[in-house]
């Protein structure tokens, strides 16, 4: 016996990609990361996607964010996040890995992305 031909409510289409929105970072780190990407023939967006995908495989824990004691640092010497990394679309499992690991460390996705960029810079020098 065949099943009935019935209509069901419209299903929401699943997104094939998740967006990691732009992340503010210090200009020096952005410049170094941009040069590293260019040396490999990658755009900033492609390099960031590659970095996020590598994290989804490696899953090295993030460090909790430590507030800096601003009272000891003069205002003109503080590191400002005035440069932005581009927003990227990644696979849902890559975004979920980043989110889970960021939550475990008690940090936001933006801080997790910054830490990934800094790890990349450190490992290449």
PDB file of C-alpha atoms in Angstrom:
ATOM      1  CA  UNK A   1       0.000   0.000   0.000  1.00  0.00           C
ATOM      2  CA  UNK A   2       1.308   3.441  -0.868  1.00  0.00           C
ATOM      3  CA  UNK A   3       1.338   6.399   1.454  1.00  0.00           C
ATOM      4  CA  UNK A   4      -1.124   9.219   0.957  1.00  0.00           C
ATOM      5  CA  UNK A   5      -0.342  12.284  -1.021  1.00  0.00           C
ATOM      6  CA  UNK A   6      -0.652  14.942   1.635  1.00  0.00           C
ATOM      7  CA  UNK A   7       0.704  18.423   1.968  1.00  0.00           C
ATOM      8  CA  UNK A   8       2.732  19.533   4.940  1.00  0.00           C
ATOM      9  CA  UNK A   9       3.738  22.991   6.148  1.00  0.00           C
ATOM     10  CA  UNK A  10       6.629  24.634   4.363  1.00  0.00           C
ATOM     11  CA  UNK A  11       9.975  23.647   5.892  1.00  0.00           C
ATOM     12  CA  UNK A  12      12.602  26.289   6.402  1.00  0.00           C
ATOM     13  CA  UNK A  13      15.553  25.727   4.117  1.00  0.00           C
ATOM     14  CA  UNK A  14      18.709  24.805   6.012  1.00  0.00           C
ATOM     15  CA  UNK A  15      21.602  27.141   5.548  1.00  0.00           C
ATOM     16  CA  UNK A  16      24.586  25.501   3.968  1.00  0.00           C
ATOM     17  CA  UNK A  17      26.912  28.055   5.498  1.00  0.00           C
ATOM     18  CA  UNK A  18      27.161  29.964   8.753  1.00  0.00           C
ATOM     19  CA  UNK A  19      28.463  33.517   8.857  1.00  0.00           C
ATOM     20  CA  UNK A  20      31.289  34.491  11.175  1.00  0.00           C
ATOM     21  CA  UNK A  21      30.870  38.246  11.322  1.00  0.00           C
ATOM     22  CA  UNK A  22      33.696  40.753  11.072  1.00  0.00           C
ATOM     23  CA  UNK A  23      36.077  40.864  14.003  1.00  0.00           C
ATOM     24  CA  UNK A  24      37.871  43.940  15.273  1.00  0.00           C
ATOM     25  CA  UNK A  25      41.589  43.487  15.869  1.00  0.00           C
ATOM     26  CA  UNK A  26      44.650  45.674  16.329  1.00  0.00           C
ATOM     27  CA  UNK A  27      46.065  47.072  13.071  1.00  0.00           C
ATOM     28  CA  UNK A  28      49.516  45.522  13.550  1.00  0.00           C
ATOM     29  CA  UNK A  29      48.107  41.992  13.831  1.00  0.00           C
ATOM     30  CA  UNK A  30      45.854  42.537  10.833  1.00  0.00           C
ATOM     31  CA  UNK A  31      48.807  43.735   8.767  1.00  0.00           C
ATOM     32  CA  UNK A  32      50.943  40.736   9.681  1.00  0.00           C
ATOM     33  CA  UNK A  33      48.081  38.317   8.984  1.00  0.00           C
ATOM     34  CA  UNK A  34      47.376  40.034   5.665  1.00  0.00           C
ATOM     35  CA  UNK A  35      51.032  39.689   4.631  1.00  0.00           C
ATOM     36  CA  UNK A  36      51.054  36.009   5.658  1.00  0.00           C
ATOM     37  CA  UNK A  37      47.945  35.405   3.558  1.00  0.00           C
ATOM     38  CA  UNK A  38      49.405  37.251   0.566  1.00  0.00           C
ATOM     39  CA  UNK A  39      52.633  35.233   0.827  1.00  0.00           C
ATOM     40  CA  UNK A  40      50.532  32.081   0.352  1.00  0.00           C
ATOM     41  CA  UNK A  41      48.548  33.645  -2.500  1.00  0.00           C
ATOM     42  CA  UNK A  42      45.387  33.925  -0.387  1.00  0.00           C
ATOM     43  CA  UNK A  43      42.993  36.765   0.240  1.00  0.00           C
ATOM     44  CA  UNK A  44      42.244  37.740   3.843  1.00  0.00           C
ATOM     45  CA  UNK A  45      38.851  36.059   3.580  1.00  0.00           C
ATOM     46  CA  UNK A  46      40.295  32.795   2.189  1.00  0.00           C
ATOM     47  CA  UNK A  47      43.049  32.738   4.817  1.00  0.00           C
ATOM     48  CA  UNK A  48      40.545  33.266   7.629  1.00  0.00           C
ATOM     49  CA  UNK A  49      38.307  30.489   6.307  1.00  0.00           C
ATOM     50  CA  UNK A  50      41.308  28.169   6.118  1.00  0.00           C
ATOM     51  CA  UNK A  51      42.283  29.071   9.690  1.00  0.00           C
ATOM     52  CA  UNK A  52      38.774  28.396  11.001  1.00  0.00           C
ATOM     53  CA  UNK A  53      38.625  25.057   9.186  1.00  0.00           C
ATOM     54  CA  UNK A  54      41.989  24.058  10.657  1.00  0.00           C
ATOM     55  CA  UNK A  55      40.711  24.892  14.127  1.00  0.00           C
ATOM     56  CA  UNK A  56      37.695  22.632  13.558  1.00  0.00           C
ATOM     57  CA  UNK A  57      40.140  19.758  13.031  1.00  0.00           C
ATOM     58  CA  UNK A  58      42.777  20.603  15.672  1.00  0.00           C
ATOM     59  CA  UNK A  59      40.420  21.925  18.388  1.00  0.00           C
ATOM     60  CA  UNK A  60      43.190  23.392  20.571  1.00  0.00           C
ATOM     61  CA  UNK A  61      41.516  25.018  23.606  1.00  0.00           C
ATOM     62  CA  UNK A  62      41.287  28.792  23.790  1.00  0.00           C
ATOM     63  CA  UNK A  63      42.611  30.869  26.661  1.00  0.00           C
ATOM     64  CA  UNK A  64      40.148  32.718  28.845  1.00  0.00           C
ATOM     65  CA  UNK A  65      40.220  36.447  28.270  1.00  0.00           C
ATOM     66  CA  UNK A  66      42.173  38.286  30.906  1.00  0.00           C
ATOM     67  CA  UNK A  67      41.247  41.914  31.458  1.00  0.00           C
ATOM     68  CA  UNK A  68      44.248  44.173  31.334  1.00  0.00           C
ATOM     69  CA  UNK A  69      44.977  46.398  34.312  1.00  0.00           C
ATOM     70  CA  UNK A  70      44.442  49.688  32.468  1.00  0.00           C
ATOM     71  CA  UNK A  71      45.473  51.697  35.485  1.00  0.00           C
ATOM     72  CA  UNK A  72      49.120  50.778  34.879  1.00  0.00           C
ATOM     73  CA  UNK A  73      49.089  51.504  31.120  1.00  0.00           C
ATOM     74  CA  UNK A  74      48.856  55.094  29.843  1.00  0.00           C
ATOM     75  CA  UNK A  75      45.899  55.740  27.534  1.00  0.00           C
ATOM     76  CA  UNK A  76      48.088  56.492  24.513  1.00  0.00           C
ATOM     77  CA  UNK A  77      49.923  53.133  24.842  1.00  0.00           C
ATOM     78  CA  UNK A  78      46.838  50.878  24.997  1.00  0.00           C
ATOM     79  CA  UNK A  79      46.256  48.517  22.091  1.00  0.00           C
ATOM     80  CA  UNK A  80      43.115  49.555  20.229  1.00  0.00           C
ATOM     81  CA  UNK A  81      41.077  47.275  17.996  1.00  0.00           C
ATOM     82  CA  UNK A  82      40.626  49.655  15.069  1.00  0.00           C
ATOM     83  CA  UNK A  83      41.126  47.260  12.144  1.00  0.00           C
ATOM     84  CA  UNK A  84      38.596  44.662  11.041  1.00  0.00           C
ATOM     85  CA  UNK A  85      38.922  41.146   9.713  1.00  0.00           C
ATOM     86  CA  UNK A  86      36.302  40.365   7.062  1.00  0.00           C
ATOM     87  CA  UNK A  87      33.154  38.357   7.696  1.00  0.00           C
ATOM     88  CA  UNK A  88      33.283  34.849   6.251  1.00  0.00           C
ATOM     89  CA  UNK A  89      30.908  32.000   5.520  1.00  0.00           C
ATOM     90  CA  UNK A  90      31.964  28.589   6.805  1.00  0.00           C
ATOM     91  CA  UNK A  91      30.367  25.160   7.028  1.00  0.00           C
ATOM     92  CA  UNK A  92      28.002  24.687   9.985  1.00  0.00           C
ATOM     93  CA  UNK A  93      30.312  22.146  11.669  1.00  0.00           C
ATOM     94  CA  UNK A  94      33.231  24.606  11.499  1.00  0.00           C
ATOM     95  CA  UNK A  95      31.149  27.380  13.074  1.00  0.00           C
ATOM     96  CA  UNK A  96      29.840  25.000  15.739  1.00  0.00           C
ATOM     97  CA  UNK A  97      33.365  23.865  16.665  1.00  0.00           C
ATOM     98  CA  UNK A  98      34.414  27.491  17.108  1.00  0.00           C
ATOM     99  CA  UNK A  99      31.319  28.288  19.162  1.00  0.00           C
ATOM    100  CA  UNK A 100      31.693  25.253  21.435  1.00  0.00           C
ATOM    101  CA  UNK A 101      35.380  25.894  22.083  1.00  0.00           C
ATOM    102  CA  UNK A 102      34.776  29.600  22.716  1.00  0.00           C
ATOM    103  CA  UNK A 103      32.010  28.779  25.204  1.00  0.00           C
ATOM    104  CA  UNK A 104      34.265  26.303  27.014  1.00  0.00           C
ATOM    105  CA  UNK A 105      36.850  29.036  27.504  1.00  0.00           C
ATOM    106  CA  UNK A 106      34.204  31.566  28.526  1.00  0.00           C
ATOM    107  CA  UNK A 107      34.951  33.926  25.648  1.00  0.00           C
ATOM    108  CA  UNK A 108      33.010  35.310  22.683  1.00  0.00           C
ATOM    109  CA  UNK A 109      33.425  34.279  19.060  1.00  0.00           C
ATOM    110  CA  UNK A 110      35.238  37.524  18.307  1.00  0.00           C
ATOM    111  CA  UNK A 111      37.869  36.834  20.953  1.00  0.00           C
ATOM    112  CA  UNK A 112      38.216  33.233  19.741  1.00  0.00           C
ATOM    113  CA  UNK A 113      38.811  34.446  16.186  1.00  0.00           C
ATOM    114  CA  UNK A 114      41.398  36.953  17.413  1.00  0.00           C
ATOM    115  CA  UNK A 115      43.195  34.192  19.313  1.00  0.00           C
ATOM    116  CA  UNK A 116      43.269  32.032  16.163  1.00  0.00           C
ATOM    117  CA  UNK A 117      44.830  34.867  14.168  1.00  0.00           C
ATOM    118  CA  UNK A 118      47.406  35.487  16.904  1.00  0.00           C
ATOM    119  CA  UNK A 119      48.243  31.745  17.012  1.00  0.00           C
ATOM    120  CA  UNK A 120      48.750  31.791  13.254  1.00  0.00           C
ATOM    121  CA  UNK A 121      51.045  34.814  13.521  1.00  0.00           C
ATOM    122  CA  UNK A 122      53.049  33.234  16.372  1.00  0.00           C
ATOM    123  CA  UNK A 123      53.454  29.917  14.582  1.00  0.00           C
ATOM    124  CA  UNK A 124      54.703  31.549  11.403  1.00  0.00           C
ATOM    125  CA  UNK A 125      57.439  33.629  13.037  1.00  0.00           C
TER     126      UNK A 125
END
